[in-house]
CSV table of C-alpha atoms in Angstrom, one decimal:
chain,number,residue,atom,x,y,z
T,1,UNK,CA,-20.3,-15.5,23.7
T,2,UNK,CA,-19.5,-15.2,20.0
T,3,UNK,CA,-18.4,-11.8,19.0
T,4,UNK,CA,-20.1,-10.1,16.0
T,5,UNK,CA,-18.3,-9.1,12.9
T,6,UNK,CA,-19.0,-5.4,13.6
T,7,UNK,CA,-17.6,-5.6,17.1
T,8,UNK,CA,-14.2,-6.7,15.8
T,9,UNK,CA,-14.3,-4.1,13.0
T,10,UNK,CA,-14.8,-1.4,15.7
T,11,UNK,CA,-11.9,-2.8,17.7
T,12,UNK,CA,-9.7,-2.8,14.6
T,13,UNK,CA,-10.4,0.8,13.9
T,14,UNK,CA,-8.9,1.6,17.3
T,15,UNK,CA,-12.1,2.8,18.9
T,16,UNK,CA,-12.2,-0.1,21.3
T,17,UNK,CA,-8.5,0.3,22.5
T,18,UNK,CA,-8.6,3.7,24.1
T,19,UNK,CA,-9.3,5.7,21.0
T,20,UNK,CA,-11.9,8.5,20.9
T,21,UNK,CA,-15.2,8.1,19.1
T,22,UNK,CA,-15.0,10.9,16.5
T,23,UNK,CA,-17.7,13.0,14.9
T,24,UNK,CA,-17.5,14.2,11.4
T,25,UNK,CA,-15.5,17.4,11.0
T,26,UNK,CA,-14.1,19.5,8.2
T,27,UNK,CA,-10.3,19.9,8.2
T,28,UNK,CA,-9.4,23.6,8.7
T,29,UNK,CA,-8.1,24.9,5.3
T,30,UNK,CA,-6.0,27.6,6.8
T,31,UNK,CA,-3.9,25.4,9.1
T,32,UNK,CA,-2.3,23.1,6.6
T,33,UNK,CA,-4.7,20.2,7.2
T,34,UNK,CA,-5.8,18.2,4.2
T,35,UNK,CA,-9.2,16.5,4.1
T,36,UNK,CA,-8.7,12.8,4.2
T,37,UNK,CA,-12.2,11.4,4.5
T,38,UNK,CA,-14.1,10.4,7.6
T,39,UNK,CA,-12.2,8.1,9.9
T,40,UNK,CA,-9.0,7.7,7.9
T,41,UNK,CA,-7.1,4.6,9.0
T,42,UNK,CA,-4.2,3.8,6.7
T,43,UNK,CA,-1.6,5.6,4.6
T,44,UNK,CA,1.0,4.7,1.9
T,45,UNK,CA,3.6,6.9,0.1
T,46,UNK,CA,4.6,6.7,-3.5
T,47,UNK,CA,5.3,9.0,-6.5
T,48,UNK,CA,2.0,8.2,-8.2
T,49,UNK,CA,2.1,11.0,-10.8
T,50,UNK,CA,5.8,10.6,-11.7
T,51,UNK,CA,6.8,14.2,-11.1
T,52,UNK,CA,9.6,13.3,-8.7
T,53,UNK,CA,7.7,14.4,-5.6
T,54,UNK,CA,6.4,12.1,-2.9
T,55,UNK,CA,2.6,11.6,-2.9
T,56,UNK,CA,0.2,10.3,-0.2
T,57,UNK,CA,-2.7,7.8,-0.4
T,58,UNK,CA,-5.1,7.4,2.5
T,59,UNK,CA,-7.9,4.9,3.1
T,60,UNK,CA,-11.0,6.5,4.9
T,61,UNK,CA,-13.0,3.7,6.5
T,62,UNK,CA,-16.3,5.6,7.1
T,63,UNK,CA,-16.3,7.6,3.8
T,64,UNK,CA,-15.8,4.5,1.6
T,65,UNK,CA,-13.1,6.3,-0.3
T,66,UNK,CA,-9.4,6.5,-1.0
T,67,UNK,CA,-7.8,10.0,-1.0
T,68,UNK,CA,-4.7,10.8,-3.0
T,69,UNK,CA,-2.6,13.9,-2.1
T,70,UNK,CA,-0.1,15.1,-4.7
T,71,UNK,CA,3.1,16.4,-3.0
T,72,UNK,CA,4.6,19.7,-4.3
T,73,UNK,CA,8.2,18.9,-3.3
T,74,UNK,CA,8.2,21.9,-0.9
T,75,UNK,CA,6.5,20.2,2.1
T,76,UNK,CA,3.0,20.9,1.0
T,77,UNK,CA,0.2,19.4,-1.1
T,78,UNK,CA,-0.5,20.5,-4.7
T,79,UNK,CA,-3.8,18.6,-5.2
T,80,UNK,CA,-6.4,16.4,-3.3
T,81,UNK,CA,-8.3,13.7,-5.2
T,82,UNK,CA,-10.6,11.0,-3.9
T,83,UNK,CA,-12.0,7.7,-5.3
T,84,UNK,CA,-14.8,5.5,-4.2
T,85,UNK,CA,-14.0,2.3,-2.5
T,86,UNK,CA,-15.9,-0.7,-1.1
T,87,UNK,CA,-17.5,-0.4,2.3
T,88,UNK,CA,-15.1,0.1,5.2
T,89,UNK,CA,-11.7,0.6,3.5
T,90,UNK,CA,-9.3,0.1,6.4
T,91,UNK,CA,-6.0,-0.4,4.6
T,92,UNK,CA,-4.2,1.0,1.6
T,93,UNK,CA,-1.1,-0.4,-0.2
T,94,UNK,CA,0.8,0.4,-3.4
T,95,UNK,CA,2.5,-1.6,-6.1
T,96,UNK,CA,2.6,-2.1,-9.9
T,97,UNK,CA,-0.2,-4.6,-10.4
T,98,UNK,CA,-0.4,-4.6,-14.2
T,99,UNK,CA,3.2,-4.3,-15.2
T,100,UNK,CA,3.1,-0.8,-16.8
T,101,UNK,CA,5.7,0.7,-14.5
T,102,UNK,CA,3.2,2.9,-12.6
T,103,UNK,CA,2.3,2.4,-8.9
T,104,UNK,CA,-1.2,1.2,-8.5
T,105,UNK,CA,-3.3,1.1,-5.3
T,106,UNK,CA,-5.1,-1.6,-3.3
T,107,UNK,CA,-7.6,-0.9,-0.5
T,108,UNK,CA,-8.8,-3.6,1.9
T,109,UNK,CA,-12.5,-3.1,2.5
T,110,UNK,CA,-13.4,-4.8,5.8
T,111,UNK,CA,-17.1,-4.0,5.7
T,112,UNK,CA,-17.5,-5.2,2.1
T,113,UNK,CA,-15.2,-8.3,2.5
T,114,UNK,CA,-13.4,-7.2,-0.6
T,115,UNK,CA,-10.3,-5.5,-2.1
T,116,UNK,CA,-10.5,-2.6,-4.5
T,117,UNK,CA,-7.8,-2.3,-7.1
T,118,UNK,CA,-7.0,1.1,-8.7
T,119,UNK,CA,-4.9,1.2,-11.8
T,120,UNK,CA,-2.7,4.3,-12.4
T,121,UNK,CA,-2.7,5.9,-15.8
T,122,UNK,CA,0.8,7.3,-15.2
T,123,UNK,CA,-0.3,10.7,-14.3
T,124,UNK,CA,-1.7,9.9,-10.9
T,125,UNK,CA,-5.2,9.3,-12.0
T,126,UNK,CA,-6.7,6.0,-11.0
T,127,UNK,CA,-9.2,4.6,-13.4
T,128,UNK,CA,-11.1,1.3,-13.9
T,129,UNK,CA,-11.5,0.2,-10.3
T,130,UNK,CA,-11.7,-3.6,-9.9
T,131,UNK,CA,-13.1,-5.3,-6.9
T,132,UNK,CA,-11.9,-8.7,-5.6
T,133,UNK,CA,-14.4,-10.3,-3.3
T,134,UNK,CA,-14.9,-13.6,-1.3
T,135,UNK,CA,-13.1,-12.4,1.8
T,136,UNK,CA,-14.7,-12.0,5.2
T,137,UNK,CA,-13.0,-9.0,6.6
T,138,UNK,CA,-9.6,-8.1,5.0
T,139,UNK,CA,-7.7,-5.7,7.2
T,140,UNK,CA,-4.2,-5.5,5.8
T,141,UNK,CA,-2.5,-6.0,2.4
T,142,UNK,CA,1.2,-6.5,1.3
T,143,UNK,CA,2.1,-6.1,-2.3
T,144,UNK,CA,5.3,-8.0,-3.2
T,145,UNK,CA,6.7,-10.6,-5.6
T,146,UNK,CA,6.4,-13.7,-3.5
T,147,UNK,CA,7.2,-16.2,-6.2
T,148,UNK,CA,10.0,-14.1,-7.9
T,149,UNK,CA,8.5,-14.2,-11.4
T,150,UNK,CA,8.7,-10.4,-11.8
T,151,UNK,CA,4.9,-9.9,-11.2
T,152,UNK,CA,3.4,-8.4,-8.1
T,153,UNK,CA,1.4,-10.7,-5.8
T,154,UNK,CA,-0.8,-9.9,-2.8
T,155,UNK,CA,-0.9,-11.1,0.8
T,156,UNK,CA,-4.2,-10.4,2.6
T,157,UNK,CA,-4.8,-10.7,6.3
T,158,UNK,CA,-8.5,-11.6,7.0
T,159,UNK,CA,-9.4,-10.8,10.6
T,160,UNK,CA,-12.6,-12.8,10.8
T,161,UNK,CA,-11.0,-16.0,9.4
T,162,UNK,CA,-7.7,-15.4,11.2
T,163,UNK,CA,-5.9,-16.3,8.1
T,164,UNK,CA,-3.4,-14.9,5.6
T,165,UNK,CA,-4.2,-15.4,2.0
T,166,UNK,CA,-1.7,-15.3,-0.9
T,167,UNK,CA,-2.9,-14.2,-4.3
T,168,UNK,CA,-0.7,-14.7,-7.3
T,169,UNK,CA,-0.6,-11.8,-9.8
T,170,UNK,CA,-0.6,-12.3,-13.6
T,171,UNK,CA,1.2,-9.0,-14.3
T,172,UNK,CA,-2.0,-7.7,-16.0
T,173,UNK,CA,-4.0,-6.8,-12.9
T,174,UNK,CA,-5.5,-10.3,-12.5
T,175,UNK,CA,-5.2,-12.3,-9.2
T,176,UNK,CA,-5.6,-16.0,-8.4
T,177,UNK,CA,-5.8,-17.5,-4.9
T,178,UNK,CA,-2.6,-19.5,-4.4
T,179,UNK,CA,-2.2,-20.4,-0.7
T,180,UNK,CA,-3.5,-19.6,2.8
T,181,UNK,CA,-2.0,-19.8,6.2
T,182,UNK,CA,-3.3,-19.5,9.8
T,183,UNK,CA,-2.5,-16.4,11.7
T,184,UNK,CA,-2.9,-15.4,15.3
T,185,UNK,CA,-6.5,-14.6,16.3
T,186,UNK,CA,-7.8,-11.4,14.8
T,187,UNK,CA,-4.8,-10.3,12.7
T,188,UNK,CA,-4.6,-6.5,12.4
T,189,UNK,CA,-1.4,-5.1,10.9
T,190,UNK,CA,0.8,-7.0,8.4
T,191,UNK,CA,4.1,-6.0,6.9
T,192,UNK,CA,6.9,-7.5,4.8
T,193,UNK,CA,10.4,-8.1,6.0
T,194,UNK,CA,13.5,-10.3,5.4
T,195,UNK,CA,14.1,-11.9,8.7
T,196,UNK,CA,16.4,-14.7,7.6
T,197,UNK,CA,18.6,-12.7,5.2
T,198,UNK,CA,17.9,-14.9,2.1
T,199,UNK,CA,16.6,-12.0,-0.1
T,200,UNK,CA,13.1,-13.5,-0.1
T,201,UNK,CA,10.0,-11.6,1.2
T,202,UNK,CA,8.8,-12.8,4.6
T,203,UNK,CA,5.5,-11.7,6.3
T,204,UNK,CA,4.8,-10.6,9.9
T,205,UNK,CA,1.3,-10.0,11.2
T,206,UNK,CA,0.1,-8.7,14.6
T,207,UNK,CA,-2.7,-10.5,16.5
T,208,UNK,CA,-5.1,-8.5,18.6
T,209,UNK,CA,-6.8,-11.6,19.9
T,210,UNK,CA,-3.6,-13.4,21.1
T,211,UNK,CA,-1.2,-10.5,21.6
T,212,UNK,CA,1.4,-12.2,19.3
T,213,UNK,CA,3.2,-11.8,16.0
T,214,UNK,CA,2.8,-14.4,13.3
T,215,UNK,CA,6.0,-14.9,11.2
T,216,UNK,CA,5.8,-16.5,7.8
T,217,UNK,CA,9.2,-17.1,6.2
T,218,UNK,CA,9.0,-17.1,2.4
T,219,UNK,CA,10.3,-19.9,0.2
T,220,UNK,CA,10.6,-17.8,-2.9
T,221,UNK,CA,8.0,-19.8,-4.9
T,222,UNK,CA,4.9,-18.1,-3.4
T,223,UNK,CA,4.6,-20.4,-0.5
T,224,UNK,CA,5.8,-20.0,3.1
T,225,UNK,CA,7.1,-22.1,5.9
T,226,UNK,CA,4.8,-23.1,8.8
T,227,UNK,CA,3.8,-20.0,10.8
T,228,UNK,CA,6.0,-19.1,13.8
T,229,UNK,CA,4.4,-17.4,16.8
T,230,UNK,CA,6.2,-14.7,18.9
T,231,UNK,CA,4.6,-13.4,22.1
T,232,UNK,CA,4.6,-9.7,22.6
T,233,UNK,CA,2.7,-7.1,24.7
T,234,UNK,CA,-1.0,-6.5,24.7
T,235,UNK,CA,-2.8,-5.3,21.6
T,236,UNK,CA,0.2,-5.1,19.2
T,237,UNK,CA,-0.3,-2.6,16.4
T,238,UNK,CA,2.2,-1.2,13.9
T,239,UNK,CA,5.7,-2.5,13.4
T,240,UNK,CA,9.0,-1.0,12.1
T,241,UNK,CA,11.7,-3.3,10.7
T,242,UNK,CA,15.4,-2.3,10.7
T,243,UNK,CA,18.8,-3.3,12.2
T,244,UNK,CA,18.5,-1.4,15.5
T,245,UNK,CA,21.4,-3.3,17.2
T,246,UNK,CA,24.0,-3.0,14.5
T,247,UNK,CA,24.6,-6.7,14.1
T,248,UNK,CA,23.5,-6.9,10.4
T,249,UNK,CA,20.2,-8.7,11.3
T,250,UNK,CA,16.7,-7.2,10.8
T,251,UNK,CA,15.0,-6.4,14.1
T,252,UNK,CA,11.4,-5.4,14.9
T,253,UNK,CA,9.9,-2.5,16.9
T,254,UNK,CA,6.3,-3.2,17.7
T,255,UNK,CA,3.9,-0.8,19.4
T,256,UNK,CA,1.6,-2.4,22.0
T,257,UNK,CA,-1.3,-0.2,22.8
T,258,UNK,CA,-2.4,-2.2,25.9
T,259,UNK,CA,1.0,-1.7,27.6
T,260,UNK,CA,1.7,1.9,26.5
T,261,UNK,CA,5.1,0.8,25.2
T,262,UNK,CA,7.2,-0.2,22.2
T,263,UNK,CA,8.9,-3.5,22.3
T,264,UNK,CA,12.2,-4.1,20.5
T,265,UNK,CA,12.6,-7.7,19.2
T,266,UNK,CA,16.1,-8.7,18.1
T,267,UNK,CA,16.5,-10.8,15.1
T,268,UNK,CA,19.0,-13.6,14.8
T,269,UNK,CA,19.2,-13.5,11.0
T,270,UNK,CA,17.6,-17.0,10.8
T,271,UNK,CA,14.0,-15.9,11.3
T,272,UNK,CA,13.7,-16.0,15.0
T,273,UNK,CA,13.0,-13.0,17.3
T,274,UNK,CA,13.6,-12.4,20.9
T,275,UNK,CA,12.6,-9.6,23.2
T,276,UNK,CA,15.5,-7.2,23.7
T,277,UNK,CA,14.0,-4.2,25.4
T,278,UNK,CA,10.8,-2.3,26.2
T,279,UNK,CA,10.4,1.5,26.2
T,280,UNK,CA,7.4,3.5,27.5
T,281,UNK,CA,5.4,5.7,25.2
T,282,UNK,CA,2.4,7.9,25.6
T,283,UNK,CA,-1.1,6.5,26.2
T,284,UNK,CA,-2.6,4.2,23.6
T,285,UNK,CA,0.2,4.2,21.0
T,286,UNK,CA,-0.6,3.0,17.5
T,287,UNK,CA,1.8,3.9,14.6
T,288,UNK,CA,5.6,3.7,14.6
T,289,UNK,CA,8.2,4.6,12.0
T,290,UNK,CA,12.0,4.1,12.1
T,291,UNK,CA,14.4,6.6,10.4
T,292,UNK,CA,17.5,8.6,11.3
T,293,UNK,CA,15.6,11.6,12.5
T,294,UNK,CA,18.5,13.1,14.4
T,295,UNK,CA,21.2,12.9,11.7
T,296,UNK,CA,23.7,10.9,13.8
T,297,UNK,CA,23.7,7.8,11.6
T,298,UNK,CA,21.6,5.7,14.1
T,299,UNK,CA,18.0,4.7,13.6
T,300,UNK,CA,15.4,6.5,15.8
T,301,UNK,CA,11.7,5.8,16.4
T,302,UNK,CA,8.7,8.0,16.3
T,303,UNK,CA,5.4,6.7,17.9
T,304,UNK,CA,2.0,8.3,17.7
T,305,UNK,CA,-0.1,8.2,20.9
T,306,UNK,CA,-3.8,8.5,20.3
T,307,UNK,CA,-5.1,9.2,23.8
T,308,UNK,CA,-2.4,11.6,24.9
T,309,UNK,CA,-2.4,13.2,21.4
T,310,UNK,CA,1.4,13.4,21.0
T,311,UNK,CA,4.5,11.9,19.5
T,312,UNK,CA,7.1,9.9,21.4
T,313,UNK,CA,10.5,10.5,19.9
T,314,UNK,CA,13.1,7.8,20.8
T,315,UNK,CA,16.7,8.5,19.8
T,316,UNK,CA,18.6,5.2,19.0
T,317,UNK,CA,22.2,4.5,19.9
T,318,UNK,CA,22.7,1.8,17.2
T,319,UNK,CA,23.0,-0.9,19.8
T,320,UNK,CA,19.3,-1.4,20.5
T,321,UNK,CA,18.9,1.2,23.2
T,322,UNK,CA,16.9,4.4,23.0
T,323,UNK,CA,16.7,7.7,24.8
T,324,UNK,CA,13.5,9.7,25.0
T,325,UNK,CA,13.6,13.2,23.4
T,326,UNK,CA,11.0,16.0,24.1
T,327,UNK,CA,7.5,14.9,23.0
T,328,UNK,CA,5.7,16.7,20.2
T,329,UNK,CA,2.1,17.8,21.1
T,330,UNK,CA,-0.6,17.2,18.5
T,331,UNK,CA,-4.0,18.7,17.9
T,332,UNK,CA,-5.7,15.4,17.6
T,333,UNK,CA,-5.2,11.6,17.8
T,334,UNK,CA,-2.8,10.4,15.1
T,335,UNK,CA,-4.0,7.0,14.2
T,336,UNK,CA,-1.3,6.4,11.6
T,337,UNK,CA,1.8,8.1,10.3
T,338,UNK,CA,4.5,7.7,7.6
T,339,UNK,CA,8.0,9.1,7.1
T,340,UNK,CA,9.3,10.7,3.9
T,341,UNK,CA,11.3,13.7,2.7
T,342,UNK,CA,8.3,15.9,1.6
T,343,UNK,CA,10.3,19.1,1.2
T,344,UNK,CA,13.3,17.4,-0.4
T,345,UNK,CA,15.9,18.9,2.0
T,346,UNK,CA,17.5,15.5,2.8
T,347,UNK,CA,15.9,15.4,6.3
T,348,UNK,CA,13.0,12.9,6.9
T,349,UNK,CA,9.6,14.5,7.6
T,350,UNK,CA,6.3,13.0,8.7
T,351,UNK,CA,2.7,12.9,7.5
T,352,UNK,CA,0.2,12.4,10.3
T,353,UNK,CA,-3.3,11.0,9.7
T,354,UNK,CA,-5.7,12.4,12.4
T,355,UNK,CA,-8.7,10.1,13.1
T,356,UNK,CA,-11.0,12.7,14.7
T,357,UNK,CA,-10.1,15.6,12.4
T,358,UNK,CA,-10.5,13.4,9.4
T,359,UNK,CA,-7.4,15.0,8.0
T,360,UNK,CA,-3.8,14.7,7.1
T,361,UNK,CA,-0.9,17.1,7.8
T,362,UNK,CA,2.8,17.2,7.0
T,363,UNK,CA,5.2,17.8,9.8
T,364,UNK,CA,8.7,19.0,8.8
T,365,UNK,CA,11.6,17.3,10.5
T,366,UNK,CA,14.3,19.6,11.9
T,367,UNK,CA,17.1,17.0,11.8
T,368,UNK,CA,17.4,16.9,15.6
T,369,UNK,CA,14.4,14.8,16.4
T,370,UNK,CA,11.8,17.7,16.4
T,371,UNK,CA,8.9,18.2,14.0
T,372,UNK,CA,7.1,21.4,13.0
T,373,UNK,CA,3.7,21.4,11.3
T,374,UNK,CA,3.7,22.8,7.8
T,375,UNK,CA,1.5,25.9,7.6
T,376,UNK,CA,0.7,26.0,3.9
T,377,UNK,CA,-2.9,26.4,2.8
T,378,UNK,CA,-4.8,23.2,2.2
T,379,UNK,CA,-5.5,22.3,-1.4
T,380,UNK,CA,-9.0,22.0,-2.8
T,381,UNK,CA,-10.4,18.5,-2.6
T,382,UNK,CA,-11.9,17.0,-5.8
T,383,UNK,CA,-13.9,13.7,-6.1
T,384,UNK,CA,-13.0,11.5,-9.0
């Protein structure tokens, strides 16, 4: 039987893969939680107001808005602003779309079949929203210069069409469809990488329908080689790209929610990937990030587990093997997370996006693989 569009959008939001169906709630202002909109689903980090501090942008799928949190450089948030988006914003990305030197934002609106472009005035205010339509259900966006002309382009994964679309940017905020490629059935997450070490942006997308990765190797002119398919575990979600084995090639850590595990795929420096190892996580893992969280010079992994409401911390040895550290309990299901130095102490921290609390919270890294929630009061949210 043919699945409806809305069935797949529910699956993509994680509600059909072990997630909990949340009800609207207000983030507690006295516990360091920041209101992020109902059912937040994606996060990106950038210094949008050019004050030297890392800021946070979040797409909230049920609220039809994008939330921007200004970091204060001390591990807290100085201001909370939100902007209207198209129906069902499920992804957020950042890049300079109009060539003015300021990071702009792009949301992928699955329900509306559109992208919303937000142009930064240089002070972190996003004015003149522009919608790009004619998609079916865009779920992920990568902003990068695919043709190496100095202008930002877009790659858009459409889950209904099972395609990846390349849009060429004109450096003024305009976009033109340039090419499209088949992906695995129901692509979900997409990221950029350089798997063949040629300095050209490649693309990797996860497929919920086929339990695979689709690899597109860039040619440097805006086009890509024929897609390569890599089989992984069930329901692959977020990926982290880094040299986990110390051989100089980029590898991939991909979380597979259906297996409660993270898979390490070793790269050969020519664009091919092979399964190297598999490590257990908590139940229903979704996000993963790679950083040296323990300060030993080796890359570690942090995975967010939605159903067990905790973080799995895996300490890397620099050779592709990992040791589990004590888990970090969470108050809710972290659907996505990102790593950055929010308190500017040289140690990476985390921002967690909680699906059922409809909130974000910064967790300070202790440099030993542990994380402590920041207890500063939440800022007052304003709608722009």
